[in-house]
mmCIF file with all atom_site columns, C-alpha atoms in Angstrom:
data_model
loop_
_atom_site.group_PDB
_atom_site.id
_atom_site.type_symbol
_atom_site.label_atom_id
_atom_site.label_alt_id
_atom_site.label_comp_id
_atom_site.label_asym_id
_atom_site.label_entity_id
_atom_site.label_seq_id
_atom_site.pdbx_PDB_ins_code
_atom_site.Cartn_x
_atom_site.Cartn_y
_atom_site.Cartn_z
_atom_site.occupancy
_atom_site.B_iso_or_equiv
_atom_site.pdbx_formal_charge
_atom_site.auth_seq_id
_atom_site.auth_comp_id
_atom_site.auth_asym_id
_atom_site.auth_atom_id
_atom_site.pdbx_PDB_model_num
ATOM 1   C CA . SER A 1 1   ? -0.016  -0.109 -0.044  1.00 0.00 ? 1   SER A CA 1
ATOM 2   C CA . GLN A 1 2   ? 1.137   3.542  -0.691  1.00 0.00 ? 2   GLN A CA 1
ATOM 3   C CA . GLN A 1 3   ? 2.593   6.031  2.185   1.00 0.00 ? 3   GLN A CA 1
ATOM 4   C CA . GLY A 1 4   ? 0.369   8.724  2.594   1.00 0.00 ? 4   GLY A CA 1
ATOM 5   C CA . GLU A 1 5   ? -3.119  7.440  2.840   1.00 0.00 ? 5   GLU A CA 1
ATOM 6   C CA . GLU A 1 6   ? -5.799  9.921  2.551   1.00 0.00 ? 6   GLU A CA 1
ATOM 7   C CA . ASP A 1 7   ? -9.310  9.656  4.160   1.00 0.00 ? 7   ASP A CA 1
ATOM 8   C CA . PRO A 1 8   ? -12.205 10.026 3.134   1.00 0.00 ? 8   PRO A CA 1
ATOM 9   C CA . GLN A 1 9   ? -11.579 8.637  -0.481  1.00 0.00 ? 9   GLN A CA 1
ATOM 10  C CA . ALA A 1 10  ? -14.579 10.908 -1.499  1.00 0.00 ? 10  ALA A CA 1
ATOM 11  C CA . LEU A 1 11  ? -16.126 13.847 0.141   1.00 0.00 ? 11  LEU A CA 1
ATOM 12  C CA . SER A 1 12  ? -19.348 15.830 -1.163  1.00 0.00 ? 12  SER A CA 1
ATOM 13  C CA . ILE A 1 13  ? -20.389 18.932 0.507   1.00 0.00 ? 13  ILE A CA 1
ATOM 14  C CA . GLN A 1 14  ? -22.240 22.209 -0.449  1.00 0.00 ? 14  GLN A CA 1
ATOM 15  C CA . GLU A 1 15  ? -20.584 25.555 -1.356  1.00 0.00 ? 15  GLU A CA 1
ATOM 16  C CA . GLY A 1 16  ? -19.751 27.495 1.817   1.00 0.00 ? 16  GLY A CA 1
ATOM 17  C CA . GLU A 1 17  ? -19.042 24.611 3.813   1.00 0.00 ? 17  GLU A CA 1
ATOM 18  C CA . ASN A 1 18  ? -15.602 23.582 5.099   1.00 0.00 ? 18  ASN A CA 1
ATOM 19  C CA . ALA A 1 19  ? -13.964 20.530 3.991   1.00 0.00 ? 19  ALA A CA 1
ATOM 20  C CA . THR A 1 20  ? -11.589 18.500 5.865   1.00 0.00 ? 20  THR A CA 1
ATOM 21  C CA . MET A 1 21  ? -9.333  15.881 4.515   1.00 0.00 ? 21  MET A CA 1
ATOM 22  C CA . ASN A 1 22  ? -6.783  13.639 6.410   1.00 0.00 ? 22  ASN A CA 1
ATOM 23  C CA . CYS A 1 23  ? -3.663  11.725 5.653   1.00 0.00 ? 23  CYS A CA 1
ATOM 24  C CA . SER A 1 24  ? -1.699  9.171  7.369   1.00 0.00 ? 24  SER A CA 1
ATOM 25  C CA . TYR A 1 25  ? 1.800   8.114  6.876   1.00 0.00 ? 25  TYR A CA 1
ATOM 26  C CA . LYS A 1 26  ? 4.095   5.241  8.035   1.00 0.00 ? 26  LYS A CA 1
ATOM 27  C CA . THR A 1 27  ? 7.785   6.305  8.191   1.00 0.00 ? 27  THR A CA 1
ATOM 28  C CA . SER A 1 28  ? 9.479   9.511  9.340   1.00 0.00 ? 28  SER A CA 1
ATOM 29  C CA . ILE A 1 29  ? 9.649   12.327 7.078   1.00 0.00 ? 29  ILE A CA 1
ATOM 30  C CA . ASN A 1 30  ? 10.939  15.551 6.646   1.00 0.00 ? 30  ASN A CA 1
ATOM 31  C CA . ASN A 1 31  ? 8.204   17.382 5.107   1.00 0.00 ? 31  ASN A CA 1
ATOM 32  C CA . LEU A 1 32  ? 4.703   16.782 3.861   1.00 0.00 ? 32  LEU A CA 1
ATOM 33  C CA . GLN A 1 33  ? 3.117   18.548 0.755   1.00 0.00 ? 33  GLN A CA 1
ATOM 34  C CA . TRP A 1 34  ? -0.510  18.657 -0.260  1.00 0.00 ? 34  TRP A CA 1
ATOM 35  C CA . TYR A 1 35  ? -1.335  18.690 -4.068  1.00 0.00 ? 35  TYR A CA 1
ATOM 36  C CA . ARG A 1 36  ? -4.603  19.257 -5.814  1.00 0.00 ? 36  ARG A CA 1
ATOM 37  C CA . GLN A 1 37  ? -5.243  17.775 -9.108  1.00 0.00 ? 37  GLN A CA 1
ATOM 38  C CA . ASN A 1 38  ? -8.027  19.367 -11.359 1.00 0.00 ? 38  ASN A CA 1
ATOM 39  C CA . SER A 1 39  ? -9.755  17.233 -13.926 1.00 0.00 ? 39  SER A CA 1
ATOM 40  C CA . GLY A 1 40  ? -6.914  14.997 -15.373 1.00 0.00 ? 40  GLY A CA 1
ATOM 41  C CA . ARG A 1 41  ? -4.336  17.697 -15.952 1.00 0.00 ? 41  ARG A CA 1
ATOM 42  C CA . GLY A 1 42  ? -1.676  17.812 -13.561 1.00 0.00 ? 42  GLY A CA 1
ATOM 43  C CA . LEU A 1 43  ? -0.856  18.485 -9.847  1.00 0.00 ? 43  LEU A CA 1
ATOM 44  C CA . VAL A 1 44  ? -1.030  21.792 -8.366  1.00 0.00 ? 44  VAL A CA 1
ATOM 45  C CA . HIS A 1 45  ? 1.211   22.512 -5.390  1.00 0.00 ? 45  HIS A CA 1
ATOM 46  C CA . LEU A 1 46  ? -0.812  23.830 -2.460  1.00 0.00 ? 46  LEU A CA 1
ATOM 47  C CA . ILE A 1 47  ? 1.166   23.734 0.619   1.00 0.00 ? 47  ILE A CA 1
ATOM 48  C CA . LEU A 1 48  ? 4.463   22.114 2.053   1.00 0.00 ? 48  LEU A CA 1
ATOM 49  C CA . ILE A 1 49  ? 4.815   21.729 5.905   1.00 0.00 ? 49  ILE A CA 1
ATOM 50  C CA . ARG A 1 50  ? 8.061   20.709 7.538   1.00 0.00 ? 50  ARG A CA 1
ATOM 51  C CA . SER A 1 51  ? 8.258   18.082 10.136  1.00 0.00 ? 51  SER A CA 1
ATOM 52  C CA . ASN A 1 52  ? 9.047   20.721 12.946  1.00 0.00 ? 52  ASN A CA 1
ATOM 53  C CA . GLU A 1 53  ? 5.972   22.504 12.103  1.00 0.00 ? 53  GLU A CA 1
ATOM 54  C CA . ARG A 1 54  ? 2.444   22.053 13.584  1.00 0.00 ? 54  ARG A CA 1
ATOM 55  C CA . GLU A 1 55  ? 0.269   24.165 11.592  1.00 0.00 ? 55  GLU A CA 1
ATOM 56  C CA . LYS A 1 56  ? 0.482   26.146 8.383   1.00 0.00 ? 56  LYS A CA 1
ATOM 57  C CA . HIS A 1 57  ? -1.994  28.563 6.425   1.00 0.00 ? 57  HIS A CA 1
ATOM 58  C CA . SER A 1 58  ? -2.319  29.870 2.980   1.00 0.00 ? 58  SER A CA 1
ATOM 59  C CA . GLY A 1 59  ? -5.597  31.704 1.944   1.00 0.00 ? 59  GLY A CA 1
ATOM 60  C CA . ARG A 1 60  ? -8.468  29.314 2.623   1.00 0.00 ? 60  ARG A CA 1
ATOM 61  C CA . LEU A 1 61  ? -6.374  26.383 3.287   1.00 0.00 ? 61  LEU A CA 1
ATOM 62  C CA . ARG A 1 62  ? -5.170  25.251 6.722   1.00 0.00 ? 62  ARG A CA 1
ATOM 63  C CA . VAL A 1 63  ? -2.828  22.298 6.975   1.00 0.00 ? 63  VAL A CA 1
ATOM 64  C CA . THR A 1 64  ? -2.069  20.522 10.373  1.00 0.00 ? 64  THR A CA 1
ATOM 65  C CA . LEU A 1 65  ? 0.632   17.992 10.950  1.00 0.00 ? 65  LEU A CA 1
ATOM 66  C CA . ASP A 1 66  ? 0.986   15.659 14.033  1.00 0.00 ? 66  ASP A CA 1
ATOM 67  C CA . THR A 1 67  ? 4.247   13.651 13.661  1.00 0.00 ? 67  THR A CA 1
ATOM 68  C CA . SER A 1 68  ? 3.551   11.677 16.907  1.00 0.00 ? 68  SER A CA 1
ATOM 69  C CA . LYS A 1 69  ? 0.529   10.350 15.066  1.00 0.00 ? 69  LYS A CA 1
ATOM 70  C CA . LYS A 1 70  ? 2.138   10.432 11.713  1.00 0.00 ? 70  LYS A CA 1
ATOM 71  C CA . SER A 1 71  ? -0.983  12.186 10.340  1.00 0.00 ? 71  SER A CA 1
ATOM 72  C CA . SER A 1 72  ? -1.937  15.503 8.593   1.00 0.00 ? 72  SER A CA 1
ATOM 73  C CA . SER A 1 73  ? -4.893  17.258 7.865   1.00 0.00 ? 73  SER A CA 1
ATOM 74  C CA . LEU A 1 74  ? -6.085  19.611 5.200   1.00 0.00 ? 74  LEU A CA 1
ATOM 75  C CA . LEU A 1 75  ? -8.848  21.875 5.828   1.00 0.00 ? 75  LEU A CA 1
ATOM 76  C CA . ILE A 1 76  ? -10.557 24.192 3.024   1.00 0.00 ? 76  ILE A CA 1
ATOM 77  C CA . THR A 1 77  ? -12.782 26.808 4.607   1.00 0.00 ? 77  THR A CA 1
ATOM 78  C CA . ALA A 1 78  ? -15.741 28.487 2.676   1.00 0.00 ? 78  ALA A CA 1
ATOM 79  C CA . SER A 1 79  ? -15.592 26.160 -0.037  1.00 0.00 ? 79  SER A CA 1
ATOM 80  C CA . ARG A 1 80  ? -16.215 26.926 -3.623  1.00 0.00 ? 80  ARG A CA 1
ATOM 81  C CA . ALA A 1 81  ? -17.431 24.774 -6.757  1.00 0.00 ? 81  ALA A CA 1
ATOM 82  C CA . ALA A 1 82  ? -14.119 25.748 -8.298  1.00 0.00 ? 82  ALA A CA 1
ATOM 83  C CA . ASP A 1 83  ? -12.547 23.469 -5.183  1.00 0.00 ? 83  ASP A CA 1
ATOM 84  C CA . THR A 1 84  ? -13.829 20.332 -6.976  1.00 0.00 ? 84  THR A CA 1
ATOM 85  C CA . ALA A 1 85  ? -10.797 18.139 -7.331  1.00 0.00 ? 85  ALA A CA 1
ATOM 86  C CA . SER A 1 86  ? -8.849  15.404 -6.075  1.00 0.00 ? 86  SER A CA 1
ATOM 87  C CA . TYR A 1 87  ? -6.358  16.221 -2.991  1.00 0.00 ? 87  TYR A CA 1
ATOM 88  C CA . PHE A 1 88  ? -3.183  14.297 -2.440  1.00 0.00 ? 88  PHE A CA 1
ATOM 89  C CA . CYS A 1 89  ? -0.705  14.218 0.147   1.00 0.00 ? 89  CYS A CA 1
ATOM 90  C CA . ALA A 1 90  ? 2.894   13.509 -0.318  1.00 0.00 ? 90  ALA A CA 1
ATOM 91  C CA . THR A 1 91  ? 5.645   12.695 2.178   1.00 0.00 ? 91  THR A CA 1
ATOM 92  C CA . ASP A 1 92  ? 9.400   13.383 1.686   1.00 0.00 ? 92  ASP A CA 1
ATOM 93  C CA . ASN A 1 93  ? 12.086  11.710 3.341   1.00 0.00 ? 93  ASN A CA 1
ATOM 94  C CA . TYR A 1 94  ? 15.489  13.068 2.599   1.00 0.00 ? 94  TYR A CA 1
ATOM 95  C CA . ASN A 1 95  ? 17.529  10.303 4.087   1.00 0.00 ? 95  ASN A CA 1
ATOM 96  C CA . ASN A 1 96  ? 16.375  7.889  1.135   1.00 0.00 ? 96  ASN A CA 1
ATOM 97  C CA . ASN A 1 97  ? 15.333  10.544 -1.207  1.00 0.00 ? 97  ASN A CA 1
ATOM 98  C CA . ASP A 1 98  ? 11.823  9.016  -0.975  1.00 0.00 ? 98  ASP A CA 1
ATOM 99  C CA . MET A 1 99  ? 8.566   10.815 -1.824  1.00 0.00 ? 99  MET A CA 1
ATOM 100 C CA . ARG A 1 100 ? 5.296   8.931  -1.546  1.00 0.00 ? 100 ARG A CA 1
ATOM 101 C CA . PHE A 1 101 ? 2.099   9.778  -2.493  1.00 0.00 ? 101 PHE A CA 1
ATOM 102 C CA . GLY A 1 102 ? -1.366  8.595  -1.193  1.00 0.00 ? 102 GLY A CA 1
ATOM 103 C CA . ALA A 1 103 ? -4.399  7.726  -3.383  1.00 0.00 ? 103 ALA A CA 1
ATOM 104 C CA . GLY A 1 104 ? -6.116  10.908 -2.988  1.00 0.00 ? 104 GLY A CA 1
ATOM 105 C CA . THR A 1 105 ? -9.599  12.268 -1.639  1.00 0.00 ? 105 THR A CA 1
ATOM 106 C CA . ARG A 1 106 ? -12.090 13.123 -4.204  1.00 0.00 ? 106 ARG A CA 1
ATOM 107 C CA . LEU A 1 107 ? -13.843 16.329 -3.200  1.00 0.00 ? 107 LEU A CA 1
ATOM 108 C CA . THR A 1 108 ? -16.966 17.549 -4.942  1.00 0.00 ? 108 THR A CA 1
ATOM 109 C CA . VAL A 1 109 ? -18.600 20.915 -4.042  1.00 0.00 ? 109 VAL A CA 1
ATOM 110 C CA . LYS A 1 110 ? -21.815 21.471 -5.046  1.00 0.00 ? 110 LYS A CA 1
ATOM 111 C CA . PRO A 1 111 ? -23.058 24.930 -5.903  1.00 0.00 ? 111 PRO A CA 1
ATOM 112 C CA . GLU B 2 1   ? -5.246  -5.743 -7.495  1.00 0.00 ? 1   GLU B CA 1
ATOM 113 C CA . ALA B 2 2   ? -1.863  -4.623 -8.418  1.00 0.00 ? 2   ALA B CA 1
ATOM 114 C CA . GLY B 2 3   ? -1.096  -0.885 -8.363  1.00 0.00 ? 3   GLY B CA 1
ATOM 115 C CA . VAL B 2 4   ? 1.177   1.151  -10.727 1.00 0.00 ? 4   VAL B CA 1
ATOM 116 C CA . THR B 2 5   ? 4.568   -0.299 -11.054 1.00 0.00 ? 5   THR B CA 1
ATOM 117 C CA . GLN B 2 6   ? 7.726   1.370  -12.273 1.00 0.00 ? 6   GLN B CA 1
ATOM 118 C CA . PHE B 2 7   ? 10.983  0.083  -13.214 1.00 0.00 ? 7   PHE B CA 1
ATOM 119 C CA . PRO B 2 8   ? 13.904  0.578  -12.404 1.00 0.00 ? 8   PRO B CA 1
ATOM 120 C CA . SER B 2 9   ? 13.323  2.103  -8.956  1.00 0.00 ? 9   SER B CA 1
ATOM 121 C CA . HIS B 2 10  ? 16.758  3.726  -9.028  1.00 0.00 ? 10  HIS B CA 1
ATOM 122 C CA . SER B 2 11  ? 19.169  4.319  -12.077 1.00 0.00 ? 11  SER B CA 1
ATOM 123 C CA . VAL B 2 12  ? 22.540  6.086  -11.824 1.00 0.00 ? 12  VAL B CA 1
ATOM 124 C CA . ILE B 2 13  ? 23.814  7.137  -15.224 1.00 0.00 ? 13  ILE B CA 1
ATOM 125 C CA . GLU B 2 14  ? 26.538  9.333  -16.491 1.00 0.00 ? 14  GLU B CA 1
ATOM 126 C CA . LYS B 2 15  ? 25.728  12.600 -18.446 1.00 0.00 ? 15  LYS B CA 1
ATOM 127 C CA . GLY B 2 16  ? 25.432  11.980 -22.143 1.00 0.00 ? 16  GLY B CA 1
ATOM 128 C CA . GLN B 2 17  ? 24.035  8.211  -21.673 1.00 0.00 ? 17  GLN B CA 1
ATOM 129 C CA . THR B 2 18  ? 20.465  7.195  -22.497 1.00 0.00 ? 18  THR B CA 1
ATOM 130 C CA . VAL B 2 19  ? 18.119  5.923  -19.637 1.00 0.00 ? 19  VAL B CA 1
ATOM 131 C CA . THR B 2 20  ? 14.471  4.303  -20.478 1.00 0.00 ? 20  THR B CA 1
ATOM 132 C CA . LEU B 2 21  ? 12.122  4.488  -17.573 1.00 0.00 ? 21  LEU B CA 1
ATOM 133 C CA . ARG B 2 22  ? 9.237   1.948  -17.677 1.00 0.00 ? 22  ARG B CA 1
ATOM 134 C CA . CYS B 2 23  ? 5.993   2.294  -16.075 1.00 0.00 ? 23  CYS B CA 1
ATOM 135 C CA . ASP B 2 24  ? 3.087   -0.361 -16.044 1.00 0.00 ? 24  ASP B CA 1
ATOM 136 C CA . PRO B 2 25  ? -0.404  1.162  -15.200 1.00 0.00 ? 25  PRO B CA 1
ATOM 137 C CA . ILE B 2 26  ? -3.053  -0.350 -13.395 1.00 0.00 ? 26  ILE B CA 1
ATOM 138 C CA . SER B 2 27  ? -4.942  -2.860 -15.850 1.00 0.00 ? 27  SER B CA 1
ATOM 139 C CA . GLY B 2 28  ? -7.717  -1.270 -17.663 1.00 0.00 ? 28  GLY B CA 1
ATOM 140 C CA . HIS B 2 29  ? -6.601  2.348  -17.062 1.00 0.00 ? 29  HIS B CA 1
ATOM 141 C CA . ASP B 2 30  ? -6.507  4.023  -20.345 1.00 0.00 ? 30  ASP B CA 1
ATOM 142 C CA . ASN B 2 31  ? -5.141  7.218  -18.969 1.00 0.00 ? 31  ASN B CA 1
ATOM 143 C CA . LEU B 2 32  ? -1.336  7.290  -18.258 1.00 0.00 ? 32  LEU B CA 1
ATOM 144 C CA . TYR B 2 33  ? 0.456   10.234 -16.911 1.00 0.00 ? 33  TYR B CA 1
ATOM 145 C CA . TRP B 2 34  ? 4.294   11.029 -16.387 1.00 0.00 ? 34  TRP B CA 1
ATOM 146 C CA . TYR B 2 35  ? 5.585   13.512 -13.980 1.00 0.00 ? 35  TYR B CA 1
ATOM 147 C CA . ARG B 2 36  ? 8.895   14.875 -12.844 1.00 0.00 ? 36  ARG B CA 1
ATOM 148 C CA . ARG B 2 37  ? 10.193  16.178 -9.168  1.00 0.00 ? 37  ARG B CA 1
ATOM 149 C CA . VAL B 2 38  ? 13.585  17.724 -9.603  1.00 0.00 ? 38  VAL B CA 1
ATOM 150 C CA . MET B 2 39  ? 15.578  17.607 -6.120  1.00 0.00 ? 39  MET B CA 1
ATOM 151 C CA . GLY B 2 40  ? 13.952  20.024 -3.854  1.00 0.00 ? 40  GLY B CA 1
ATOM 152 C CA . LYS B 2 41  ? 11.146  21.381 -6.196  1.00 0.00 ? 41  LYS B CA 1
ATOM 153 C CA . GLU B 2 42  ? 7.520   20.574 -6.518  1.00 0.00 ? 42  GLU B CA 1
ATOM 154 C CA . ILE B 2 43  ? 6.317   17.699 -8.953  1.00 0.00 ? 43  ILE B CA 1
ATOM 155 C CA . LYS B 2 44  ? 5.556   18.900 -12.366 1.00 0.00 ? 44  LYS B CA 1
ATOM 156 C CA . PHE B 2 45  ? 3.230   17.366 -15.193 1.00 0.00 ? 45  PHE B CA 1
ATOM 157 C CA . LEU B 2 46  ? 5.180   16.066 -18.257 1.00 0.00 ? 46  LEU B CA 1
ATOM 158 C CA . LEU B 2 47  ? 2.262   14.492 -20.344 1.00 0.00 ? 47  LEU B CA 1
ATOM 159 C CA . HIS B 2 48  ? -0.807  12.403 -20.567 1.00 0.00 ? 48  HIS B CA 1
ATOM 160 C CA . PHE B 2 49  ? -1.496  9.374  -22.627 1.00 0.00 ? 49  PHE B CA 1
ATOM 161 C CA . VAL B 2 50  ? -4.992  8.166  -23.451 1.00 0.00 ? 50  VAL B CA 1
ATOM 162 C CA . LYS B 2 51  ? -4.406  4.712  -24.642 1.00 0.00 ? 51  LYS B CA 1
ATOM 163 C CA . GLU B 2 52  ? -1.510  5.032  -26.881 1.00 0.00 ? 52  GLU B CA 1
ATOM 164 C CA . SER B 2 53  ? -2.256  8.600  -27.996 1.00 0.00 ? 53  SER B CA 1
ATOM 165 C CA . LYS B 2 54  ? -0.713  11.487 -26.391 1.00 0.00 ? 54  LYS B CA 1
ATOM 166 C CA . GLN B 2 55  ? -3.218  13.610 -25.142 1.00 0.00 ? 55  GLN B CA 1
ATOM 167 C CA . ASP B 2 56  ? -1.035  16.327 -23.873 1.00 0.00 ? 56  ASP B CA 1
ATOM 168 C CA . GLU B 2 57  ? 2.749   16.677 -23.680 1.00 0.00 ? 57  GLU B CA 1
ATOM 169 C CA . SER B 2 58  ? 3.101   20.274 -22.924 1.00 0.00 ? 58  SER B CA 1
ATOM 170 C CA . GLY B 2 59  ? 5.067   19.612 -19.917 1.00 0.00 ? 59  GLY B CA 1
ATOM 171 C CA . MET B 2 60  ? 7.965   17.969 -21.814 1.00 0.00 ? 60  MET B CA 1
ATOM 172 C CA . PRO B 2 61  ? 10.950  19.836 -21.010 1.00 0.00 ? 61  PRO B CA 1
ATOM 173 C CA . ASN B 2 62  ? 12.737  19.476 -24.186 1.00 0.00 ? 62  ASN B CA 1
ATOM 174 C CA . ASN B 2 63  ? 13.440  17.090 -27.061 1.00 0.00 ? 63  ASN B CA 1
ATOM 175 C CA . ARG B 2 64  ? 15.653  14.819 -25.110 1.00 0.00 ? 64  ARG B CA 1
ATOM 176 C CA . PHE B 2 65  ? 12.691  13.397 -23.675 1.00 0.00 ? 65  PHE B CA 1
ATOM 177 C CA . LEU B 2 66  ? 10.586  10.836 -25.514 1.00 0.00 ? 66  LEU B CA 1
ATOM 178 C CA . ALA B 2 67  ? 7.600   8.942  -24.238 1.00 0.00 ? 67  ALA B CA 1
ATOM 179 C CA . GLU B 2 68  ? 5.927   6.209  -25.814 1.00 0.00 ? 68  GLU B CA 1
ATOM 180 C CA . ARG B 2 69  ? 2.788   3.885  -25.142 1.00 0.00 ? 69  ARG B CA 1
ATOM 181 C CA . THR B 2 70  ? 2.747   1.332  -27.752 1.00 0.00 ? 70  THR B CA 1
ATOM 182 C CA . GLY B 2 71  ? -0.420  -0.793 -27.771 1.00 0.00 ? 71  GLY B CA 1
ATOM 183 C CA . GLY B 2 72  ? -1.708  1.362  -25.065 1.00 0.00 ? 72  GLY B CA 1
ATOM 184 C CA . THR B 2 73  ? -0.423  -0.718 -21.956 1.00 0.00 ? 73  THR B CA 1
ATOM 185 C CA . TYR B 2 74  ? 2.790   0.254  -20.542 1.00 0.00 ? 74  TYR B CA 1
ATOM 186 C CA . SER B 2 75  ? 4.809   3.302  -21.133 1.00 0.00 ? 75  SER B CA 1
ATOM 187 C CA . THR B 2 76  ? 8.482   4.101  -21.582 1.00 0.00 ? 76  THR B CA 1
ATOM 188 C CA . LEU B 2 77  ? 10.174  7.628  -20.901 1.00 0.00 ? 77  LEU B CA 1
ATOM 189 C CA . LYS B 2 78  ? 13.506  7.601  -22.718 1.00 0.00 ? 78  LYS B CA 1
ATOM 190 C CA . VAL B 2 79  ? 16.098  10.522 -21.798 1.00 0.00 ? 79  VAL B CA 1
ATOM 191 C CA . GLN B 2 80  ? 18.571  10.634 -24.461 1.00 0.00 ? 80  GLN B CA 1
ATOM 192 C CA . PRO B 2 81  ? 21.135  12.152 -23.888 1.00 0.00 ? 81  PRO B CA 1
ATOM 193 C CA . ALA B 2 82  ? 20.805  12.841 -20.069 1.00 0.00 ? 82  ALA B CA 1
ATOM 194 C CA . GLU B 2 83  ? 21.993  16.032 -18.583 1.00 0.00 ? 83  GLU B CA 1
ATOM 195 C CA . LEU B 2 84  ? 22.759  16.686 -14.979 1.00 0.00 ? 84  LEU B CA 1
ATOM 196 C CA . GLU B 2 85  ? 19.497  18.687 -14.589 1.00 0.00 ? 85  GLU B CA 1
ATOM 197 C CA . ASP B 2 86  ? 17.522  15.606 -15.384 1.00 0.00 ? 86  ASP B CA 1
ATOM 198 C CA . SER B 2 87  ? 18.158  14.238 -12.045 1.00 0.00 ? 87  SER B CA 1
ATOM 199 C CA . GLY B 2 88  ? 15.127  13.659 -9.953  1.00 0.00 ? 88  GLY B CA 1
ATOM 200 C CA . VAL B 2 89  ? 12.374  11.271 -9.180  1.00 0.00 ? 89  VAL B CA 1
ATOM 201 C CA . TYR B 2 90  ? 10.062  10.398 -12.121 1.00 0.00 ? 90  TYR B CA 1
ATOM 202 C CA . PHE B 2 91  ? 6.395   9.439  -11.283 1.00 0.00 ? 91  PHE B CA 1
ATOM 203 C CA . CYS B 2 92  ? 3.794   7.718  -13.432 1.00 0.00 ? 92  CYS B CA 1
ATOM 204 C CA . ALA B 2 93  ? 0.346   7.505  -12.621 1.00 0.00 ? 93  ALA B CA 1
ATOM 205 C CA . SER B 2 94  ? -2.910  5.937  -14.257 1.00 0.00 ? 94  SER B CA 1
ATOM 206 C CA . SER B 2 95  ? -6.652  6.672  -13.910 1.00 0.00 ? 95  SER B CA 1
ATOM 207 C CA . PRO B 2 96  ? -9.444  4.587  -15.559 1.00 0.00 ? 96  PRO B CA 1
ATOM 208 C CA . ALA B 2 97  ? -10.988 7.748  -17.118 1.00 0.00 ? 97  ALA B CA 1
ATOM 209 C CA . TRP B 2 98  ? -10.049 11.532 -17.586 1.00 0.00 ? 98  TRP B CA 1
ATOM 210 C CA . GLY B 2 99  ? -10.848 13.555 -14.512 1.00 0.00 ? 99  GLY B CA 1
ATOM 211 C CA . GLU B 2 100 ? -10.808 10.664 -12.280 1.00 0.00 ? 100 GLU B CA 1
ATOM 212 C CA . THR B 2 101 ? -8.351  10.010 -9.491  1.00 0.00 ? 101 THR B CA 1
ATOM 213 C CA . GLN B 2 102 ? -5.018  9.122  -10.620 1.00 0.00 ? 102 GLN B CA 1
ATOM 214 C CA . TYR B 2 103 ? -2.978  6.291  -8.898  1.00 0.00 ? 103 TYR B CA 1
ATOM 215 C CA . PHE B 2 104 ? 0.635   6.961  -8.436  1.00 0.00 ? 104 PHE B CA 1
ATOM 216 C CA . GLY B 2 105 ? 3.276   4.604  -9.019  1.00 0.00 ? 105 GLY B CA 1
ATOM 217 C CA . PRO B 2 106 ? 6.460   4.482  -6.505  1.00 0.00 ? 106 PRO B CA 1
ATOM 218 C CA . GLY B 2 107 ? 8.618   6.499  -8.739  1.00 0.00 ? 107 GLY B CA 1
ATOM 219 C CA . THR B 2 108 ? 12.076  6.173  -10.454 1.00 0.00 ? 108 THR B CA 1
ATOM 220 C CA . ARG B 2 109 ? 14.803  7.891  -8.763  1.00 0.00 ? 109 ARG B CA 1
ATOM 221 C CA . LEU B 2 110 ? 17.285  9.186  -11.655 1.00 0.00 ? 110 LEU B CA 1
ATOM 222 C CA . LEU B 2 111 ? 20.945  10.358 -10.770 1.00 0.00 ? 111 LEU B CA 1
ATOM 223 C CA . VAL B 2 112 ? 22.902  11.822 -13.676 1.00 0.00 ? 112 VAL B CA 1
ATOM 224 C CA . LEU B 2 113 ? 26.697  12.118 -12.779 1.00 0.00 ? 113 LEU B CA 1
#
């Protein structure tokens, strides 16, 4: 199985609501990144959080990292229809130049 | 069900040599994607196949990179001749249909010396 497992696998909410996605990983990391993937195109880098950080904000995005639980969460506040996409977390381990992706959470925001 | 596999897992070559990376998508997935992550930077899209056809190759950095997907099954990405800046991790992903979630392989770590 892939490191960086997101849950839920799919999430459907109404515009204006908040969306929370979680990511768990198995080994030690140097940083964790969240990406968005719009319809089949490519990955858009959202935010990077380092292993010594606990929380980071970027616009409507809030990412938390709990290294003791080996988990991270991505919160999107006041969601919009344009936020509809798949969201992935990816972990970085510099020691072995290892970067792993999870399977992603498919977010649907209904207008 | 087997996931996306990539071969080799690691490759170390000298500048000027040729390297061919292989990706086997999940069986039945028509869509196959290549991505690259240069050391310390974010992942970038290279190209997208639908079956054997290149749907979008706008991310290919230059003509030293050649991707193929003969028969619409596995894909190869050849770098010829390799340059130092080509070092990084090359990811492959597949999806059953365009717009659906992509499943990523473990990546091939390429080091050009």
